[in-house]
Amino acid sequence: MESKISKFRQRRYFFYTIASLWLFIMPWLQIGGKHLFLISFEKKEIHLFFNTFSTQEFFLMPFLIIFFFISIFFLTTLGGRVWCGWACPQTIFRVIYRDLICTKILKIRGSITNKQKGEKGGAKGFIAVALFAIVALIAASNLLWFFVPPQSFFAYLSDIGEHKLLFGIVLGFAAFLTFDITFLGENFCVFICPYARIQSTMLDEDSLGVIYDDIRGGAVYDEHKNLISNKPASGDCTGCQACVRICPTHIDIRKGMQLECINCLECADACSAVMSKLGKAPLINWTSLNAQKSQSKVKFMRFRTIGYIGVLAAALIGLVVMSGTKESMLLNINRNTQLYKIDFDDNGEKIVKNSYTFLFENTRSEPHSFFFSVDNENISISRPDEPVKVSPGKKAKIIVSLTSKANLSLENEHDNVVLPLIIKAYAVDDEKISVTRESVFVYPQQKFIDRKD
Ligand code: SF4
Ligand code: SF4
């Protein structure tokens, strides 16, 4: 009787396809010129969930960074190196190069069930590298689309000379990727990738991992990791070494969990195929040390993971709340250094002037004309006298003068009076676009007004 064969490989390939398609399509998704995700250095803005944030709104970044790092910690605590086996581009590109191009298409590797020998060289080896270089070029372009929208990227293609840096980055990254995948291979995971080292500090006995069941299978190595016998004296392991031959990082998982293991589960599939012929359950499973010991299910909800969920939820709420407070336009107001100026209007009447610098930023994707009002009926706008037109994504700096009559009944006998102001700035062509800012108007001491005669 054959037991059910595990099919992690098919599931992984399915996941790779979905993840790759999603990454390919994602940069194209936009509504009204706003992308799902884009970091534009050219326009100094970030697009997130079809909202645009300018450099002045980078207060969102801490929430994004916290969310990103806590997600990785959480994922690792829960699923060990699940990222490496199921989503890491390095693993996906290695499958494309090693298993698809070299093994299936060009047949310069023996079999995908034996990853211990490299591919043959010669003309076919060269063709394999050339084919992968095309994949690398597409991948490098895809990566750049998260920084330069694909529509602009393809428009720039018609004038490469004007965008040498951009296409230099694409070519440089594609060249590195080709070298990494065709030459370094899994050595990158084992010797270079920092995540492999960091993740070991986040694992606990309940974290998911690829684990050999030495109680059922029998001990192959002693407690000092020295080989006792490839085929245990007692236990179900047949010593066939199918799990060793298929391992891309050239390790024997029967030695225990190791830094080199990228969680690809190829060994679990291989053992499952062998054991199913004997009517037995696989000896290599995707489980946790505790679950294996107690022959129970993996405990996902535990103190650490609940803690991470709490922090993730807080970062997500922070992100959503802060995104919701996004203003429809940006305005910075700075008072000029001169406190006030006493002057005369066209009728020869004494007036008090305060000057400010307004920095408008149009965060919308269409041009708008901005003007403003103040909430004090004694204060009027003497400059500018007409709205300021600002192009999409651009800023405009203007000098503003506010004026009051110099005969206000204020308690200014002994000192200047500081009048609080609410300034409402708005787009004259769209009533939904407005912001308010607090500022002050300084009204001088009476003796200074009297002196200006
Ligand atoms: S031991 Fe090797 S084959 Fe098994 S999951 Fe780890 S890397 Fe993959
Ligand atoms: S594939 Fe299974 S039976 Fe064969 S050596 Fe590995 S653990 Fe033992």
Coordinates of N, CA, C and O in Angstrom, one line a residue, residues 44-145:
K44 N 10.1 63.0 -6.2 CA 10.2 63.0 -4.7 C 8.9 62.7 -4.0 O 8.4 63.5 -3.2
E45 N 8.3 61.6 -4.4 CA 7.1 61.2 -3.8 C 6.9 59.7 -3.7 O 7.6 58.9 -4.4
I46 N 6.1 59.2 -2.8 CA 5.8 57.8 -2.6 C 4.3 57.6 -3.0 O 3.5 58.4 -2.5
H47 N 4.0 56.6 -3.7 CA 2.6 56.2 -4.0 C 2.4 54.9 -3.2 O 3.1 54.0 -3.3
L48 N 1.3 55.0 -2.4 CA 0.9 53.8 -1.6 C -0.6 53.7 -1.6 O -1.3 54.6 -1.3
F49 N -1.0 52.5 -2.0 CA -2.5 52.2 -2.1 C -3.2 53.3 -2.8 O -4.2 53.8 -2.4
F50 N -2.6 53.7 -4.0 CA -3.3 54.7 -4.9 C -3.4 56.1 -4.2 O -4.3 56.9 -4.5
N51 N -2.5 56.4 -3.3 CA -2.4 57.7 -2.7 C -1.0 58.2 -2.9 O -0.1 57.4 -2.9
T52 N -0.9 59.5 -3.1 CA 0.5 60.1 -3.3 C 0.9 60.8 -2.0 O 0.2 61.6 -1.5
F53 N 2.2 60.6 -1.6 CA 2.7 61.3 -0.5 C 4.0 61.9 -0.9 O 4.9 61.3 -1.6
S54 N 4.1 63.2 -0.6 CA 5.3 63.9 -1.0 C 6.4 63.8 0.1 O 6.2 63.2 1.1
T55 N 7.6 64.3 -0.2 CA 8.7 64.2 0.8 C 8.3 64.8 2.1 O 8.9 64.4 3.1
Q56 N 7.4 65.8 2.1 CA 7.0 66.4 3.4 C 6.1 65.5 4.2 O 5.8 65.8 5.4
E57 N 5.7 64.4 3.6 CA 4.8 63.5 4.3 C 5.5 62.2 4.7 O 4.9 61.1 4.8
F58 N 6.8 62.2 4.8 CA 7.6 61.0 5.1 C 7.4 60.5 6.5 O 8.1 59.6 7.0
F59 N 6.5 61.2 7.3 CA 6.2 60.7 8.6 C 5.6 59.3 8.6 O 5.6 58.6 9.6
L60 N 5.2 58.9 7.4 CA 4.6 57.5 7.2 C 5.7 56.4 7.2 O 5.5 55.3 7.5
M61 N 7.0 56.9 6.9 CA 8.0 55.9 6.7 C 8.3 55.1 7.9 O 8.5 53.9 7.8
P62 N 8.4 55.7 9.1 CA 8.6 54.8 10.3 C 7.6 53.7 10.4 O 8.0 52.5 10.7
F63 N 6.3 54.0 10.2 CA 5.3 52.9 10.3 C 5.6 51.8 9.2 O 5.4 50.6 9.5
L64 N 5.9 52.3 8.0 CA 6.2 51.3 6.9 C 7.4 50.4 7.3 O 7.4 49.2 7.1
I65 N 8.5 51.1 7.8 CA 9.7 50.3 8.1 C 9.4 49.4 9.3 O 9.8 48.2 9.2
I66 N 8.7 49.8 10.3 CA 8.4 49.0 11.5 C 7.6 47.8 10.9 O 7.8 46.6 11.3
F67 N 6.6 48.1 10.1 CA 5.7 47.0 9.6 C 6.5 46.0 8.8 O 6.3 44.8 9.0
F68 N 7.4 46.5 8.0 CA 8.2 45.6 7.1 C 9.1 44.7 8.0 O 9.1 43.4 7.8
F69 N 9.8 45.3 9.0 CA 10.8 44.4 9.8 C 10.0 43.5 10.7 O 10.4 42.3 10.9
I70 N 8.9 44.0 11.3 CA 8.2 43.1 12.3 C 7.6 42.0 11.5 O 7.5 40.8 12.0
S71 N 7.1 42.2 10.2 CA 6.6 41.2 9.4 C 7.6 40.1 9.2 O 7.3 38.9 9.3
I72 N 8.8 40.5 8.9 CA 9.9 39.5 8.7 C 10.2 38.7 10.0 O 10.3 37.5 10.0
F73 N 10.3 39.4 11.1 CA 10.5 38.7 12.4 C 9.4 37.7 12.7 O 9.6 36.6 13.1
F74 N 8.1 38.2 12.4 CA 7.0 37.4 12.7 C 7.0 36.1 11.8 O 6.8 35.0 12.3
L75 N 7.2 36.4 10.6 CA 7.2 35.3 9.6 C 8.3 34.2 9.9 O 8.1 33.0 9.9
T76 N 9.4 34.7 10.4 CA 10.5 33.8 10.7 C 10.2 33.0 12.0 O 10.5 31.8 12.0
T77 N 9.7 33.7 13.0 CA 9.4 33.0 14.2 C 8.3 31.9 14.0 O 8.4 30.8 14.5
L78 N 7.4 32.2 13.1 CA 6.3 31.3 12.8 C 6.8 30.2 11.9 O 6.5 29.0 12.1
G79 N 7.4 30.6 10.8 CA 7.7 29.6 9.7 C 9.1 29.3 9.4 O 9.4 28.8 8.3
G80 N 10.0 29.7 10.3 CA 11.4 29.5 10.0 C 11.9 30.2 8.7 O 11.4 31.3 8.5
R81 N 12.6 29.5 7.9 CA 13.1 30.1 6.7 C 12.1 29.9 5.5 O 12.4 29.6 4.4
V82 N 10.8 30.1 5.9 CA 9.7 29.9 4.9 C 10.0 30.9 3.7 O 9.7 30.6 2.5
W83 N 10.5 32.1 4.0 CA 10.7 33.1 2.9 C 11.7 32.5 1.9 O 11.5 32.6 0.7
C84 N 12.8 31.9 2.4 CA 13.9 31.4 1.5 C 13.3 30.4 0.5 O 13.6 30.4 -0.7
G85 N 12.5 29.4 1.0 CA 12.0 28.3 0.2 C 10.9 28.7 -0.7 O 10.7 28.2 -1.8
W86 N 10.0 29.7 -0.3 CA 8.8 29.9 -0.9 C 8.7 31.2 -1.7 O 7.8 31.4 -2.5
A87 N 9.5 32.2 -1.3 CA 9.3 33.5 -2.0 C 10.6 34.2 -2.3 O 10.5 35.2 -3.1
C88 N 11.8 33.8 -1.9 CA 13.0 34.5 -2.1 C 13.3 34.5 -3.6 O 13.4 33.4 -4.3
P89 N 13.6 35.7 -4.2 CA 13.9 35.7 -5.7 C 15.1 34.8 -6.0 O 15.1 34.2 -7.1
Q90 N 16.1 34.7 -5.1 CA 17.2 33.9 -5.3 C 16.8 32.4 -5.6 O 17.3 31.8 -6.5
T91 N 15.9 31.9 -4.8 CA 15.4 30.5 -4.9 C 14.6 30.4 -6.2 O 14.8 29.4 -7.0
I92 N 13.8 31.4 -6.5 CA 12.9 31.3 -7.7 C 13.8 31.3 -8.9 O 13.7 30.5 -9.9
F93 N 14.8 32.2 -9.0 CA 15.7 32.3 -10.1 C 16.5 31.1 -10.3 O 16.8 30.7 -11.4
R94 N 16.9 30.5 -9.2 CA 17.7 29.2 -9.2 C 16.9 28.1 -9.8 O 17.4 27.3 -10.6
V95 N 15.6 28.1 -9.5 CA 14.7 27.0 -10.1 C 14.6 27.3 -11.6 O 14.7 26.3 -12.4
I96 N 14.4 28.5 -12.0 CA 14.3 28.9 -13.4 C 15.6 28.4 -14.1 O 15.5 27.8 -15.2
Y97 N 16.8 28.8 -13.6 CA 18.0 28.5 -14.3 C 18.4 27.0 -14.2 O 18.6 26.4 -15.2
R98 N 18.4 26.5 -13.0 CA 18.9 25.1 -12.8 C 17.9 24.1 -13.3 O 18.3 23.2 -14.1
D99 N 16.7 24.2 -12.8 CA 15.7 23.1 -13.1 C 15.0 23.3 -14.4 O 14.7 22.3 -15.1
L100 N 14.7 24.5 -14.8 CA 14.0 24.7 -16.1 C 15.0 24.8 -17.3 O 14.9 24.0 -18.2
I101 N 15.9 25.8 -17.2 CA 16.7 26.1 -18.4 C 17.7 24.9 -18.6 O 17.8 24.3 -19.6
C102 N 18.5 24.6 -17.5 CA 19.6 23.6 -17.6 C 19.1 22.2 -17.7 O 19.6 21.4 -18.5
T103 N 18.1 21.9 -16.8 CA 17.7 20.5 -16.7 C 16.6 20.1 -17.8 O 16.8 19.2 -18.6
K104 N 15.5 20.9 -17.8 CA 14.4 20.5 -18.6 C 14.6 21.0 -20.1 O 14.3 20.2 -21.0
I105 N 15.1 22.2 -20.3 CA 15.1 22.7 -21.7 C 16.4 22.2 -22.4 O 16.4 21.6 -23.5
L106 N 17.6 22.5 -21.8 CA 18.9 22.2 -22.5 C 19.4 20.8 -22.1 O 20.4 20.3 -22.8
K107 N 18.9 20.2 -21.1 CA 19.3 18.9 -20.6 C 20.9 18.8 -20.4 O 21.5 17.8 -20.8
I108 N 21.4 19.8 -19.8 CA 22.8 19.8 -19.4 C 23.0 19.5 -17.9 O 24.1 19.5 -17.4
R109 N 21.9 19.2 -17.2 CA 22.0 18.6 -15.9 C 21.2 17.3 -15.9 O 20.2 17.2 -16.7
G110 N 21.6 16.4 -15.1 CA 21.0 15.0 -15.1 C 19.5 15.0 -14.8 O 18.7 14.7 -15.7
S111 N 19.2 15.4 -13.6 CA 17.8 15.3 -13.2 C 17.6 16.3 -12.1 O 18.5 16.6 -11.3
I112 N 16.3 16.8 -11.9 CA 16.1 17.7 -10.8 C 16.1 17.0 -9.5 O 16.1 17.6 -8.5
T113 N 16.1 15.7 -9.5 CA 16.2 15.0 -8.2 C 17.6 14.7 -7.8 O 17.8 14.2 -6.7
N114 N 18.6 15.2 -8.6 CA 20.0 15.1 -8.2 C 20.6 16.4 -8.5 O 20.9 16.8 -9.6
K115 N 20.9 17.2 -7.4 CA 21.4 18.5 -7.5 C 22.9 18.6 -7.1 O 23.4 19.6 -6.8
Q116 N 23.5 17.4 -7.0 CA 24.9 17.4 -6.5 C 25.9 17.7 -7.6 O 27.0 18.2 -7.3
K117 N 25.6 17.5 -8.9 CA 26.5 17.8 -9.9 C 26.1 19.1 -10.6 O 24.9 19.3 -10.9
G118 N 27.0 19.9 -11.0 CA 26.7 21.1 -11.7 C 26.4 20.8 -13.2 O 26.5 19.7 -13.6
E119 N 26.0 21.9 -13.9 CA 25.7 21.7 -15.3 C 26.9 21.6 -16.2 O 28.0 22.1 -15.8
K120 N 26.8 20.9 -17.3 CA 27.9 20.8 -18.2 C 28.2 22.2 -18.9 O 27.2 22.9 -19.1
G121 N 29.4 22.4 -19.3 CA 29.7 23.7 -20.0 C 29.5 23.6 -21.5 O 28.4 23.1 -21.9
G122 N 30.4 24.1 -22.3 CA 30.2 24.0 -23.7 C 29.2 25.0 -24.3 O 28.8 25.9 -23.5
A123 N 28.8 24.8 -25.5 CA 27.9 25.7 -26.2 C 26.6 25.8 -25.5 O 26.0 26.9 -25.3
K124 N 26.1 24.6 -25.0 CA 24.8 24.7 -24.3 C 24.9 25.4 -23.0 O 23.9 26.1 -22.5
G125 N 26.1 25.3 -22.3 CA 26.3 26.0 -21.1 C 26.2 27.5 -21.3 O 25.6 28.3 -20.6
F126 N 26.8 27.9 -22.4 CA 26.8 29.3 -22.8 C 25.3 29.8 -23.1 O 24.9 30.9 -22.7
I127 N 24.6 28.9 -23.9 CA 23.2 29.3 -24.2 C 22.4 29.4 -22.9 O 21.6 30.3 -22.8
A128 N 22.7 28.5 -21.9 CA 21.9 28.6 -20.7 C 22.1 29.9 -20.0 O 21.2 30.6 -19.5
V129 N 23.4 30.4 -19.9 CA 23.7 31.7 -19.3 C 23.0 32.8 -20.1 O 22.5 33.7 -19.5
A130 N 23.1 32.7 -21.4 CA 22.5 33.7 -22.3 C 21.0 33.8 -22.0 O 20.4 34.9 -21.9
L131 N 20.4 32.6 -22.0 CA 18.9 32.6 -21.7 C 18.6 33.2 -20.4 O 17.6 34.0 -20.2
F132 N 19.4 32.9 -19.4 CA 19.1 33.5 -18.1 C 19.4 35.0 -18.0 O 18.7 35.7 -17.4
A133 N 20.4 35.4 -18.8 CA 20.6 36.9 -18.9 C 19.4 37.6 -19.4 O 19.1 38.7 -18.9
I134 N 18.6 37.0 -20.3 CA 17.4 37.7 -20.7 C 16.4 37.8 -19.6 O 15.8 38.8 -19.4
V135 N 16.3 36.6 -18.8 CA 15.4 36.6 -17.7 C 15.8 37.7 -16.7 O 15.0 38.5 -16.1
A136 N 17.2 37.8 -16.5 CA 17.7 38.8 -15.5 C 17.4 40.2 -16.0 O 17.1 41.1 -15.2
L137 N 17.5 40.5 -17.3 CA 17.2 41.8 -17.8 C 15.7 42.2 -17.6 O 15.4 43.3 -17.2
I138 N 14.8 41.2 -17.8 CA 13.4 41.5 -17.5 C 13.2 41.7 -16.0 O 12.5 42.7 -15.6
A139 N 13.9 40.9 -15.2 CA 13.7 41.1 -13.7 C 14.2 42.4 -13.3 O 13.6 43.1 -12.4
A140 N 15.4 42.8 -13.8 CA 16.0 44.1 -13.4 C 15.1 45.3 -13.8 O 14.9 46.2 -13.1
S141 N 14.5 45.2 -15.0 CA 13.6 46.2 -15.5 C 12.3 46.2 -14.6 O 11.9 47.3 -14.1
N142 N 11.8 45.0 -14.2 CA 10.7 44.9 -13.4 C 11.0 45.6 -12.0 O 10.1 46.3 -11.5
L143 N 12.2 45.4 -11.5 CA 12.5 46.0 -10.2 C 12.5 47.6 -10.3 O 12.0 48.3 -9.5
L144 N 13.1 48.0 -11.5 CA 13.1 49.5 -11.7 C 11.8 50.1 -11.8 O 11.6 51.3 -11.4
W145 N 10.8 49.3 -12.2 CA 9.4 49.9 -12.4 C 8.8 50.3 -11.0 O 7.8 51.0 -11.0

